[in-house]
Amino acid sequence: MNDIKNKIKKLEQEMQNPDFWQDKDKAQGVLKELNALKEKEKEKFKYDKGDAVLALFSGAGGDDSEDWVRILFEMYRKFCERKGWEIKILHEHKAAASGGYKNITFEVIGKGVYGELKNESGVHRLVRVSPFSAKKLRHTSFALLEVIPKFVTPGEIEIDEKDVRIELSKASGPGGQNVNKRETAVRIVHIPTNISAHVMSERSQQQNKDRAIELLKAKLYKFRLSQQEKERESLMINKDVEAEWGHQIRSYVLHPYKMVKDHRTEVETSDVESVLEGELDEFIKAEKNI
């Protein structure tokens, strides 16, 4: 994003040159390029002031990665509470053995949520002595975070009915009990991209379906942006490939030393406990200059 800002600044400086309009064809070309860049910048920040949907997926690491998803969820929940933002769980797949999550999707409601959290998307790596290891061995775990805007302007993303597959299941409550015997949980898959949305938080099947379609449109919107800009990451997440060594954006080390380091901004701290308690401001502030 910084590249776009720098190009805009460079072109605006060029337009200040007294001789700029002497070559009208060149000047018109510069003006056209400037307008296109400003539109691109505007599109990028379009949903920054609104709500966001976050999804965490366990990656390589088994029980430890599922527990790591739980820890990350608590970290973001505490960060959001400090900000005065509301959290609503849309879907969760709990892991019975580890007590963690295979995946969890939650909505964050508040002013400027997406703008604050969008750059947290990526693989988060944990190094610690595993609580699941009888020999107390050090273990590396990975979890993948996906952040998308909650709303997409009506008509911006159109979905053809023949391009989606709708799957129904029973929504489960605490302790794995079914809320009712009807299949109310809804998963919608966009067949051409294999992008999906799963919602089980609403009371009726239709409400879950409407919310899942809204969520799917938001995912497709972000995917379209990533395709346009030829970004490496997309929302077609392969959890077995992406959430592993070499793809992490941030590492959290608890043993043999303590450190949290963001590999994109080089921001780091030894106060791991505070970070896991939701003290993310320093990292998020630095991300805005990525």
PDB file of C-alpha atoms in Angstrom:
ATOM      1  CA  MET A   1       0.000   0.000   0.000  1.00  0.00           C
ATOM      2  CA  ASN A   2       2.947   2.295   0.684  1.00  0.00           C
ATOM      3  CA  ASP A   3       3.958   1.930  -2.993  1.00  0.00           C
ATOM      4  CA  ILE A   4       0.661   3.459  -4.110  1.00  0.00           C
ATOM      5  CA  LYS A   5       1.058   6.394  -1.696  1.00  0.00           C
ATOM      6  CA  ASN A   6       4.625   7.006  -2.857  1.00  0.00           C
ATOM      7  CA  LYS A   7       3.586   6.937  -6.533  1.00  0.00           C
ATOM      8  CA  ILE A   8       0.748   9.394  -5.860  1.00  0.00           C
ATOM      9  CA  LYS A   9       3.136  11.720  -4.020  1.00  0.00           C
ATOM     10  CA  LYS A  10       5.691  11.512  -6.845  1.00  0.00           C
ATOM     11  CA  LEU A  11       3.105  12.298  -9.546  1.00  0.00           C
ATOM     12  CA  GLU A  12       1.658  15.207  -7.538  1.00  0.00           C
ATOM     13  CA  GLN A  13       5.156  16.648  -7.159  1.00  0.00           C
ATOM     14  CA  GLU A  14       5.683  16.247 -10.901  1.00  0.00           C
ATOM     15  CA  MET A  15       2.486  18.222 -11.545  1.00  0.00           C
ATOM     16  CA  GLN A  16       3.890  21.130  -9.526  1.00  0.00           C
ATOM     17  CA  ASN A  17       6.614  21.603 -12.129  1.00  0.00           C
ATOM     18  CA  PRO A  18       6.014  24.900 -14.054  1.00  0.00           C
ATOM     19  CA  ASP A  19       6.716  23.107 -17.351  1.00  0.00           C
ATOM     20  CA  PHE A  20       4.309  20.264 -16.636  1.00  0.00           C
ATOM     21  CA  TRP A  21       1.568  21.293 -19.088  1.00  0.00           C
ATOM     22  CA  GLN A  22       3.912  22.121 -21.969  1.00  0.00           C
ATOM     23  CA  ASP A  23       3.621  18.544 -23.214  1.00  0.00           C
ATOM     24  CA  LYS A  24      -0.169  18.106 -23.078  1.00  0.00           C
ATOM     25  CA  ASP A  25      -0.202  14.429 -24.081  1.00  0.00           C
ATOM     26  CA  LYS A  26       2.308  13.524 -21.369  1.00  0.00           C
ATOM     27  CA  ALA A  27       0.451  15.648 -18.815  1.00  0.00           C
ATOM     28  CA  GLN A  28      -2.857  13.938 -19.624  1.00  0.00           C
ATOM     29  CA  GLY A  29      -1.166  10.558 -19.216  1.00  0.00           C
ATOM     30  CA  VAL A  30       0.185  11.531 -15.790  1.00  0.00           C
ATOM     31  CA  LEU A  31      -3.223  12.858 -14.742  1.00  0.00           C
ATOM     32  CA  LYS A  32      -4.926   9.638 -15.861  1.00  0.00           C
ATOM     33  CA  GLU A  33      -2.384   7.539 -13.941  1.00  0.00           C
ATOM     34  CA  LEU A  34      -2.831   9.710 -10.829  1.00  0.00           C
ATOM     35  CA  ASN A  35      -6.618   9.351 -10.873  1.00  0.00           C
ATOM     36  CA  ALA A  36      -6.331   5.584 -11.320  1.00  0.00           C
ATOM     37  CA  LEU A  37      -3.954   5.336  -8.345  1.00  0.00           C
ATOM     38  CA  LYS A  38      -6.262   7.429  -6.167  1.00  0.00           C
ATOM     39  CA  GLU A  39      -9.199   5.182  -7.052  1.00  0.00           C
ATOM     40  CA  LYS A  40      -7.099   2.144  -6.163  1.00  0.00           C
ATOM     41  CA  GLU A  41      -6.164   3.719  -2.836  1.00  0.00           C
ATOM     42  CA  LYS A  42      -9.798   4.604  -2.144  1.00  0.00           C
ATOM     43  CA  GLU A  43     -10.874   1.015  -2.908  1.00  0.00           C
ATOM     44  CA  LYS A  44      -8.232  -0.368  -0.561  1.00  0.00           C
ATOM     45  CA  PHE A  45      -9.502   1.699   2.367  1.00  0.00           C
ATOM     46  CA  LYS A  46     -13.178   1.424   1.475  1.00  0.00           C
ATOM     47  CA  TYR A  47     -14.223  -0.686   4.472  1.00  0.00           C
ATOM     48  CA  ASP A  48     -11.638   0.454   7.017  1.00  0.00           C
ATOM     49  CA  LYS A  49     -14.183   2.314   9.169  1.00  0.00           C
ATOM     50  CA  GLY A  50     -16.507  -0.681   9.502  1.00  0.00           C
ATOM     51  CA  ASP A  51     -16.763  -4.019  11.269  1.00  0.00           C
ATOM     52  CA  ALA A  52     -14.724  -7.133  10.501  1.00  0.00           C
ATOM     53  CA  VAL A  53     -14.982 -10.914  10.565  1.00  0.00           C
ATOM     54  CA  LEU A  54     -12.000 -12.876  11.868  1.00  0.00           C
ATOM     55  CA  ALA A  55     -11.413 -16.596  11.303  1.00  0.00           C
ATOM     56  CA  LEU A  56      -8.673 -18.612  13.023  1.00  0.00           C
ATOM     57  CA  PHE A  57      -7.556 -22.027  11.684  1.00  0.00           C
ATOM     58  CA  SER A  58      -5.221 -24.512  13.353  1.00  0.00           C
ATOM     59  CA  GLY A  59      -2.298 -25.512  11.147  1.00  0.00           C
ATOM     60  CA  ALA A  60       0.692 -27.806  11.479  1.00  0.00           C
ATOM     61  CA  GLY A  61       1.114 -28.894  15.096  1.00  0.00           C
ATOM     62  CA  GLY A  62      -1.820 -31.099  16.114  1.00  0.00           C
ATOM     63  CA  ASP A  63      -3.122 -30.574  19.666  1.00  0.00           C
ATOM     64  CA  ASP A  64      -0.688 -27.722  20.241  1.00  0.00           C
ATOM     65  CA  SER A  65      -1.958 -25.807  17.183  1.00  0.00           C
ATOM     66  CA  GLU A  66      -5.571 -26.257  18.269  1.00  0.00           C
ATOM     67  CA  ASP A  67      -4.628 -24.900  21.691  1.00  0.00           C
ATOM     68  CA  TRP A  68      -2.736 -22.075  19.975  1.00  0.00           C
ATOM     69  CA  VAL A  69      -5.950 -21.077  18.163  1.00  0.00           C
ATOM     70  CA  ARG A  70      -7.654 -20.878  21.560  1.00  0.00           C
ATOM     71  CA  ILE A  71      -4.856 -18.666  22.925  1.00  0.00           C
ATOM     72  CA  LEU A  72      -4.986 -16.382  19.877  1.00  0.00           C
ATOM     73  CA  PHE A  73      -8.765 -16.091  20.109  1.00  0.00           C
ATOM     74  CA  GLU A  74      -8.425 -15.013  23.753  1.00  0.00           C
ATOM     75  CA  MET A  75      -5.689 -12.533  22.768  1.00  0.00           C
ATOM     76  CA  TYR A  76      -7.860 -10.863  20.129  1.00  0.00           C
ATOM     77  CA  ARG A  77     -10.925 -10.999  22.391  1.00  0.00           C
ATOM     78  CA  LYS A  78      -9.035  -9.112  25.117  1.00  0.00           C
ATOM     79  CA  PHE A  79      -7.683  -6.601  22.577  1.00  0.00           C
ATOM     80  CA  CYS A  80     -11.209  -5.966  21.314  1.00  0.00           C
ATOM     81  CA  GLU A  81     -12.594  -5.583  24.843  1.00  0.00           C
ATOM     82  CA  ARG A  82      -9.960  -2.945  25.578  1.00  0.00           C
ATOM     83  CA  LYS A  83     -11.098  -1.098  22.460  1.00  0.00           C
ATOM     84  CA  GLY A  84     -14.741  -1.304  23.520  1.00  0.00           C
ATOM     85  CA  TRP A  85     -15.612  -3.504  20.545  1.00  0.00           C
ATOM     86  CA  GLU A  86     -18.261  -6.233  20.647  1.00  0.00           C
ATOM     87  CA  ILE A  87     -17.520  -9.847  19.673  1.00  0.00           C
ATOM     88  CA  LYS A  88     -20.006 -12.370  18.322  1.00  0.00           C
ATOM     89  CA  ILE A  89     -19.003 -15.977  17.535  1.00  0.00           C
ATOM     90  CA  LEU A  90     -20.404 -17.077  14.163  1.00  0.00           C
ATOM     91  CA  HIS A  91     -19.006 -20.599  14.023  1.00  0.00           C
ATOM     92  CA  GLU A  92     -16.685 -22.751  16.105  1.00  0.00           C
ATOM     93  CA  HIS A  93     -15.234 -26.225  15.668  1.00  0.00           C
ATOM     94  CA  LYS A  94     -13.968 -27.268  19.074  1.00  0.00           C
ATOM     95  CA  ALA A  95     -11.288 -29.922  19.500  1.00  0.00           C
ATOM     96  CA  ALA A  96     -12.288 -32.298  22.297  1.00  0.00           C
ATOM     97  CA  ALA A  97      -8.816 -33.722  22.924  1.00  0.00           C
ATOM     98  CA  SER A  98      -6.901 -30.433  23.220  1.00  0.00           C
ATOM     99  CA  GLY A  99      -9.640 -28.184  24.554  1.00  0.00           C
ATOM    100  CA  GLY A 100      -8.801 -25.759  21.761  1.00  0.00           C
ATOM    101  CA  TYR A 101     -10.299 -25.075  18.349  1.00  0.00           C
ATOM    102  CA  LYS A 102      -9.755 -26.571  14.925  1.00  0.00           C
ATOM    103  CA  ASN A 103     -11.238 -23.288  13.697  1.00  0.00           C
ATOM    104  CA  ILE A 104     -13.353 -20.431  14.995  1.00  0.00           C
ATOM    105  CA  THR A 105     -15.002 -17.513  13.161  1.00  0.00           C
ATOM    106  CA  PHE A 106     -16.132 -14.392  15.004  1.00  0.00           C
ATOM    107  CA  GLU A 107     -17.508 -10.983  14.142  1.00  0.00           C
ATOM    108  CA  VAL A 108     -15.991  -7.837  15.681  1.00  0.00           C
ATOM    109  CA  ILE A 109     -18.327  -4.854  15.841  1.00  0.00           C
ATOM    110  CA  GLY A 110     -17.060  -1.316  16.406  1.00  0.00           C
ATOM    111  CA  LYS A 111     -15.725   1.842  14.791  1.00  0.00           C
ATOM    112  CA  GLY A 112     -12.709   1.298  12.550  1.00  0.00           C
ATOM    113  CA  VAL A 113     -12.342  -2.406  13.326  1.00  0.00           C
ATOM    114  CA  TYR A 114     -11.396  -3.611   9.844  1.00  0.00           C
ATOM    115  CA  GLY A 115      -8.861  -0.812   9.352  1.00  0.00           C
ATOM    116  CA  GLU A 116      -7.181  -1.725  12.639  1.00  0.00           C
ATOM    117  CA  LEU A 117      -7.117  -5.489  12.216  1.00  0.00           C
ATOM    118  CA  LYS A 118      -6.844  -6.195   8.481  1.00  0.00           C
ATOM    119  CA  ASN A 119      -3.045  -6.472   8.503  1.00  0.00           C
ATOM    120  CA  GLU A 120      -3.174  -9.116  11.235  1.00  0.00           C
ATOM    121  CA  SER A 121      -4.092 -11.613   8.491  1.00  0.00           C
ATOM    122  CA  GLY A 122      -1.492 -14.341   8.109  1.00  0.00           C
ATOM    123  CA  VAL A 123       0.258 -17.201   9.875  1.00  0.00           C
ATOM    124  CA  HIS A 124       1.077 -16.835  13.581  1.00  0.00           C
ATOM    125  CA  ARG A 125       3.797 -19.132  14.982  1.00  0.00           C
ATOM    126  CA  LEU A 126       4.189 -20.284  18.597  1.00  0.00           C
ATOM    127  CA  VAL A 127       7.295 -21.870  20.155  1.00  0.00           C
ATOM    128  CA  ARG A 128       6.911 -23.284  23.679  1.00  0.00           C
ATOM    129  CA  VAL A 129       7.308 -26.348  25.872  1.00  0.00           C
ATOM    130  CA  SER A 130       4.259 -28.369  24.903  1.00  0.00           C
ATOM    131  CA  PRO A 131       1.719 -28.963  27.682  1.00  0.00           C
ATOM    132  CA  PHE A 132       0.714 -32.057  25.678  1.00  0.00           C
ATOM    133  CA  SER A 133       4.212 -33.594  25.776  1.00  0.00           C
ATOM    134  CA  ALA A 134       4.889 -36.046  28.615  1.00  0.00           C
ATOM    135  CA  LYS A 135       8.619 -35.458  28.092  1.00  0.00           C
ATOM    136  CA  LYS A 136       8.145 -31.648  28.208  1.00  0.00           C
ATOM    137  CA  LEU A 137       9.591 -31.187  24.746  1.00  0.00           C
ATOM    138  CA  ARG A 138       9.691 -27.861  22.907  1.00  0.00           C
ATOM    139  CA  HIS A 139       7.072 -27.658  20.153  1.00  0.00           C
ATOM    140  CA  THR A 140       6.326 -25.288  17.268  1.00  0.00           C
ATOM    141  CA  SER A 141       2.680 -24.604  16.397  1.00  0.00           C
ATOM    142  CA  PHE A 142       1.020 -22.633  13.631  1.00  0.00           C
ATOM    143  CA  ALA A 143      -2.361 -20.939  13.260  1.00  0.00           C
ATOM    144  CA  LEU A 144      -3.765 -18.948  10.362  1.00  0.00           C
ATOM    145  CA  LEU A 145      -5.795 -15.763  10.830  1.00  0.00           C
ATOM    146  CA  GLU A 146      -8.084 -14.439   8.109  1.00  0.00           C
ATOM    147  CA  VAL A 147      -9.562 -10.911   8.433  1.00  0.00           C
ATOM    148  CA  ILE A 148     -12.285  -9.695   6.054  1.00  0.00           C
ATOM    149  CA  PRO A 149     -14.642  -6.688   6.041  1.00  0.00           C
ATOM    150  CA  LYS A 150     -18.094  -7.469   7.412  1.00  0.00           C
ATOM    151  CA  PHE A 151     -20.112  -5.686   4.738  1.00  0.00           C
ATOM    152  CA  VAL A 152     -19.776  -5.460   0.992  1.00  0.00           C
ATOM    153  CA  THR A 153     -21.773  -2.840  -0.904  1.00  0.00           C
ATOM    154  CA  PRO A 154     -24.951  -4.446  -2.384  1.00  0.00           C
ATOM    155  CA  GLY A 155     -24.392  -5.258  -6.043  1.00  0.00           C
ATOM    156  CA  GLU A 156     -20.601  -5.082  -5.733  1.00  0.00           C
ATOM    157  CA  ILE A 157     -20.283  -8.865  -5.652  1.00  0.00           C
ATOM    158  CA  GLU A 158     -22.914 -10.916  -7.463  1.00  0.00           C
ATOM    159  CA  ILE A 159     -23.155 -14.654  -6.808  1.00  0.00           C
ATOM    160  CA  ASP A 160     -24.810 -16.956  -9.340  1.00  0.00           C
ATOM    161  CA  GLU A 161     -26.927 -19.650  -7.667  1.00  0.00           C
ATOM    162  CA  LYS A 162     -25.413 -22.363  -9.892  1.00  0.00           C
ATOM    163  CA  ASP A 163     -21.963 -21.443  -8.542  1.00  0.00           C
ATOM    164  CA  VAL A 164     -22.752 -22.256  -4.909  1.00  0.00           C
ATOM    165  CA  ARG A 165     -23.267 -25.436  -2.898  1.00  0.00           C
ATOM    166  CA  ILE A 166     -25.293 -25.206   0.322  1.00  0.00           C
ATOM    167  CA  GLU A 167     -24.618 -27.685   3.131  1.00  0.00           C
ATOM    168  CA  LEU A 168     -26.831 -27.989   6.207  1.00  0.00           C
ATOM    169  CA  SER A 169     -26.008 -29.429   9.623  1.00  0.00           C
ATOM    170  CA  LYS A 170     -27.263 -29.291  13.193  1.00  0.00           C
ATOM    171  CA  ALA A 171     -26.006 -26.332  15.211  1.00  0.00           C
ATOM    172  CA  SER A 172     -24.513 -27.558  18.480  1.00  0.00           C
ATOM    173  CA  GLY A 173     -24.546 -25.778  21.804  1.00  0.00           C
ATOM    174  CA  PRO A 174     -22.410 -26.129  24.959  1.00  0.00           C
ATOM    175  CA  GLY A 175     -21.250 -29.680  25.614  1.00  0.00           C
ATOM    176  CA  GLY A 176     -22.007 -30.700  22.045  1.00  0.00           C
ATOM    177  CA  GLN A 177     -25.771 -30.788  22.586  1.00  0.00           C
ATOM    178  CA  ASN A 178     -27.948 -29.939  19.611  1.00  0.00           C
ATOM    179  CA  VAL A 179     -29.813 -26.664  19.967  1.00  0.00           C
ATOM    180  CA  ASN A 180     -32.720 -28.365  18.248  1.00  0.00           C
ATOM    181  CA  LYS A 181     -33.289 -31.276  15.910  1.00  0.00           C
ATOM    182  CA  ARG A 182     -33.545 -29.139  12.806  1.00  0.00           C
ATOM    183  CA  GLU A 183     -30.549 -28.521  10.595  1.00  0.00           C
ATOM    184  CA  THR A 184     -29.978 -24.819  11.237  1.00  0.00           C
ATOM    185  CA  ALA A 185     -26.220 -24.430  10.675  1.00  0.00           C
ATOM    186  CA  VAL A 186     -25.373 -23.405   7.095  1.00  0.00           C
ATOM    187  CA  ARG A 187     -22.169 -23.713   5.080  1.00  0.00           C
ATOM    188  CA  ILE A 188     -22.081 -22.146   1.614  1.00  0.00           C
ATOM    189  CA  VAL A 189     -19.283 -23.019  -0.816  1.00  0.00           C
ATOM    190  CA  HIS A 190     -18.470 -20.883  -3.866  1.00  0.00           C
ATOM    191  CA  ILE A 191     -17.594 -23.677  -6.315  1.00  0.00           C
ATOM    192  CA  PRO A 192     -15.354 -21.730  -8.782  1.00  0.00           C
ATOM    193  CA  THR A 193     -12.999 -20.527  -6.018  1.00  0.00           C
ATOM    194  CA  ASN A 194     -13.718 -23.115  -3.277  1.00  0.00           C
ATOM    195  CA  ILE A 195     -14.158 -20.214  -0.838  1.00  0.00           C
ATOM    196  CA  SER A 196     -16.707 -21.003   1.853  1.00  0.00           C
ATOM    197  CA  ALA A 197     -18.633 -19.388   4.718  1.00  0.00           C
ATOM    198  CA  HIS A 198     -20.057 -21.256   7.711  1.00  0.00           C
ATOM    199  CA  VAL A 199     -22.567 -19.694  10.130  1.00  0.00           C
ATOM    200  CA  MET A 200     -24.368 -21.341  13.054  1.00  0.00           C
ATOM    201  CA  SER A 201     -24.976 -18.385  15.400  1.00  0.00           C
ATOM    202  CA  GLU A 202     -28.487 -17.357  14.310  1.00  0.00           C
ATOM    203  CA  ARG A 203     -31.764 -18.920  15.480  1.00  0.00           C
ATOM    204  CA  SER A 204     -33.105 -20.071  12.112  1.00  0.00           C
ATOM    205  CA  GLN A 205     -31.723 -21.760   9.034  1.00  0.00           C
ATOM    206  CA  GLN A 206     -32.752 -18.804   6.852  1.00  0.00           C
ATOM    207  CA  GLN A 207     -30.983 -16.303   9.131  1.00  0.00           C
ATOM    208  CA  ASN A 208     -27.822 -18.405   9.057  1.00  0.00           C
ATOM    209  CA  LYS A 209     -28.095 -18.698   5.271  1.00  0.00           C
ATOM    210  CA  ASP A 210     -28.488 -14.922   4.828  1.00  0.00           C
ATOM    211  CA  ARG A 211     -25.519 -14.273   7.116  1.00  0.00           C
ATOM    212  CA  ALA A 212     -23.399 -16.892   5.332  1.00  0.00           C
ATOM    213  CA  ILE A 213     -24.138 -15.305   1.931  1.00  0.00           C
ATOM    214  CA  GLU A 214     -23.166 -11.890   3.310  1.00  0.00           C
ATOM    215  CA  LEU A 215     -19.934 -13.355   4.692  1.00  0.00           C
ATOM    216  CA  LEU A 216     -19.185 -15.179   1.434  1.00  0.00           C
ATOM    217  CA  LYS A 217     -19.597 -11.939  -0.537  1.00  0.00           C
ATOM    218  CA  ALA A 218     -17.112 -10.215   1.773  1.00  0.00           C
ATOM    219  CA  LYS A 219     -14.618 -13.055   1.252  1.00  0.00           C
ATOM    220  CA  LEU A 220     -15.055 -12.899  -2.520  1.00  0.00           C
ATOM    221  CA  TYR A 221     -14.594  -9.120  -2.441  1.00  0.00           C
ATOM    222  CA  LYS A 222     -11.261  -9.430  -0.657  1.00  0.00           C
ATOM    223  CA  PHE A 223     -10.240 -12.281  -2.943  1.00  0.00           C
ATOM    224  CA  ARG A 224     -10.974 -10.113  -5.973  1.00  0.00           C
ATOM    225  CA  LEU A 225      -8.756  -7.348  -4.585  1.00  0.00           C
ATOM    226  CA  SER A 226      -5.944  -9.804  -3.949  1.00  0.00           C
ATOM    227  CA  GLN A 227      -6.232 -11.127  -7.515  1.00  0.00           C
ATOM    228  CA  GLN A 228      -6.166  -7.635  -8.971  1.00  0.00           C
ATOM    229  CA  GLU A 229      -3.020  -6.735  -7.069  1.00  0.00           C
ATOM    230  CA  LYS A 230      -1.431 -10.185  -7.639  1.00  0.00           C
ATOM    231  CA  GLU A 231      -0.847 -10.568  -3.924  1.00  0.00           C
ATOM    232  CA  ARG A 232       0.611 -13.879  -2.754  1.00  0.00           C
ATOM    233  CA  GLU A 233      -2.078 -14.508  -0.178  1.00  0.00           C
ATOM    234  CA  SER A 234      -5.724 -15.110  -0.998  1.00  0.00           C
ATOM    235  CA  LEU A 235      -8.753 -16.379   0.834  1.00  0.00           C
ATOM    236  CA  MET A 236      -8.468 -19.808  -0.782  1.00  0.00           C
ATOM    237  CA  ILE A 237      -6.737 -21.087   2.300  1.00  0.00           C
ATOM    238  CA  ASN A 238      -4.989 -24.426   2.265  1.00  0.00           C
ATOM    239  CA  LYS A 239      -4.523 -24.904   5.993  1.00  0.00           C
ATOM    240  CA  ASP A 240      -2.052 -27.782   5.551  1.00  0.00           C
ATOM    241  CA  VAL A 241       0.232 -25.724   3.302  1.00  0.00           C
ATOM    242  CA  GLU A 242      -0.135 -22.128   4.397  1.00  0.00           C
ATOM    243  CA  ALA A 243      -0.175 -22.561   8.170  1.00  0.00           C
ATOM    244  CA  GLU A 244       3.317 -23.973   8.486  1.00  0.00           C
ATOM    245  CA  TRP A 245       6.991 -23.060   8.686  1.00  0.00           C
ATOM    246  CA  GLY A 246       8.194 -20.263   6.417  1.00  0.00           C
ATOM    247  CA  HIS A 247       4.886 -18.449   5.997  1.00  0.00           C
ATOM    248  CA  GLN A 248       4.581 -16.820   9.415  1.00  0.00           C
ATOM    249  CA  ILE A 249       4.076 -13.068   9.768  1.00  0.00           C
ATOM    250  CA  ARG A 250       4.712 -13.117  13.531  1.00  0.00           C
ATOM    251  CA  SER A 251       6.449 -15.442  15.987  1.00  0.00           C
ATOM    252  CA  TYR A 252       5.630 -15.825  19.669  1.00  0.00           C
ATOM    253  CA  VAL A 253       8.475 -17.553  21.552  1.00  0.00           C
ATOM    254  CA  LEU A 254       7.981 -18.715  25.156  1.00  0.00           C
ATOM    255  CA  HIS A 255      11.000 -21.054  25.374  1.00  0.00           C
ATOM    256  CA  PRO A 256      14.055 -21.048  25.540  1.00  0.00           C
ATOM    257  CA  TYR A 257      13.663 -17.247  25.721  1.00  0.00           C
ATOM    258  CA  LYS A 258      10.697 -14.878  25.553  1.00  0.00           C
ATOM    259  CA  MET A 259      10.010 -12.750  22.498  1.00  0.00           C
ATOM    260  CA  VAL A 260       7.258 -11.726  20.125  1.00  0.00           C
ATOM    261  CA  LYS A 261       8.549 -10.555  16.749  1.00  0.00           C
ATOM    262  CA  ASP A 262       6.711  -9.368  13.650  1.00  0.00           C
ATOM    263  CA  HIS A 263       8.711 -10.497  10.615  1.00  0.00           C
ATOM    264  CA  ARG A 264       7.287  -7.784   8.348  1.00  0.00           C
ATOM    265  CA  THR A 265       7.926  -4.707  10.498  1.00  0.00           C
ATOM    266  CA  GLU A 266      10.741  -6.036  12.743  1.00  0.00           C
ATOM    267  CA  VAL A 267       8.813  -4.814  15.805  1.00  0.00           C
ATOM    268  CA  GLU A 268       9.587  -7.067  18.761  1.00  0.00           C
ATOM    269  CA  THR A 269       9.148  -7.267  22.541  1.00  0.00           C
ATOM    270  CA  SER A 270      10.177  -9.636  25.327  1.00  0.00           C
ATOM    271  CA  ASP A 271       6.916  -8.982  27.200  1.00  0.00           C
ATOM    272  CA  VAL A 272       5.087 -11.975  25.716  1.00  0.00           C
ATOM    273  CA  GLU A 273       2.556 -12.109  28.570  1.00  0.00           C
ATOM    274  CA  SER A 274       1.259  -8.586  27.832  1.00  0.00           C
ATOM    275  CA  VAL A 275       0.930  -9.354  24.119  1.00  0.00           C
ATOM    276  CA  LEU A 276      -1.108 -12.488  24.836  1.00  0.00           C
ATOM    277  CA  GLU A 277      -3.265 -10.351  27.142  1.00  0.00           C
ATOM    278  CA  GLY A 278      -4.193  -8.219  24.129  1.00  0.00           C
ATOM    279  CA  GLU A 279      -1.479  -5.544  24.107  1.00  0.00           C
ATOM    280  CA  LEU A 280      -1.161  -5.396  20.318  1.00  0.00           C
ATOM    281  CA  ASP A 281      -1.109  -1.642  19.714  1.00  0.00           C
ATOM    282  CA  GLU A 282       2.614  -1.384  18.929  1.00  0.00           C
ATOM    283  CA  PHE A 283       2.410  -4.125  16.310  1.00  0.00           C
ATOM    284  CA  ILE A 284      -0.779  -2.802  14.698  1.00  0.00           C
ATOM    285  CA  LYS A 285       0.579   0.752  14.549  1.00  0.00           C
ATOM    286  CA  ALA A 286       3.693  -0.454  12.697  1.00  0.00           C
ATOM    287  CA  GLU A 287       1.590  -2.520  10.275  1.00  0.00           C
ATOM    288  CA  LYS A 288      -0.104   0.590   8.939  1.00  0.00           C
ATOM    289  CA  ASN A 289       3.160   1.516   7.198  1.00  0.00           C
ATOM    290  CA  ILE A 290       3.531  -1.861   5.471  1.00  0.00           C
TER     291      ILE A 290
END
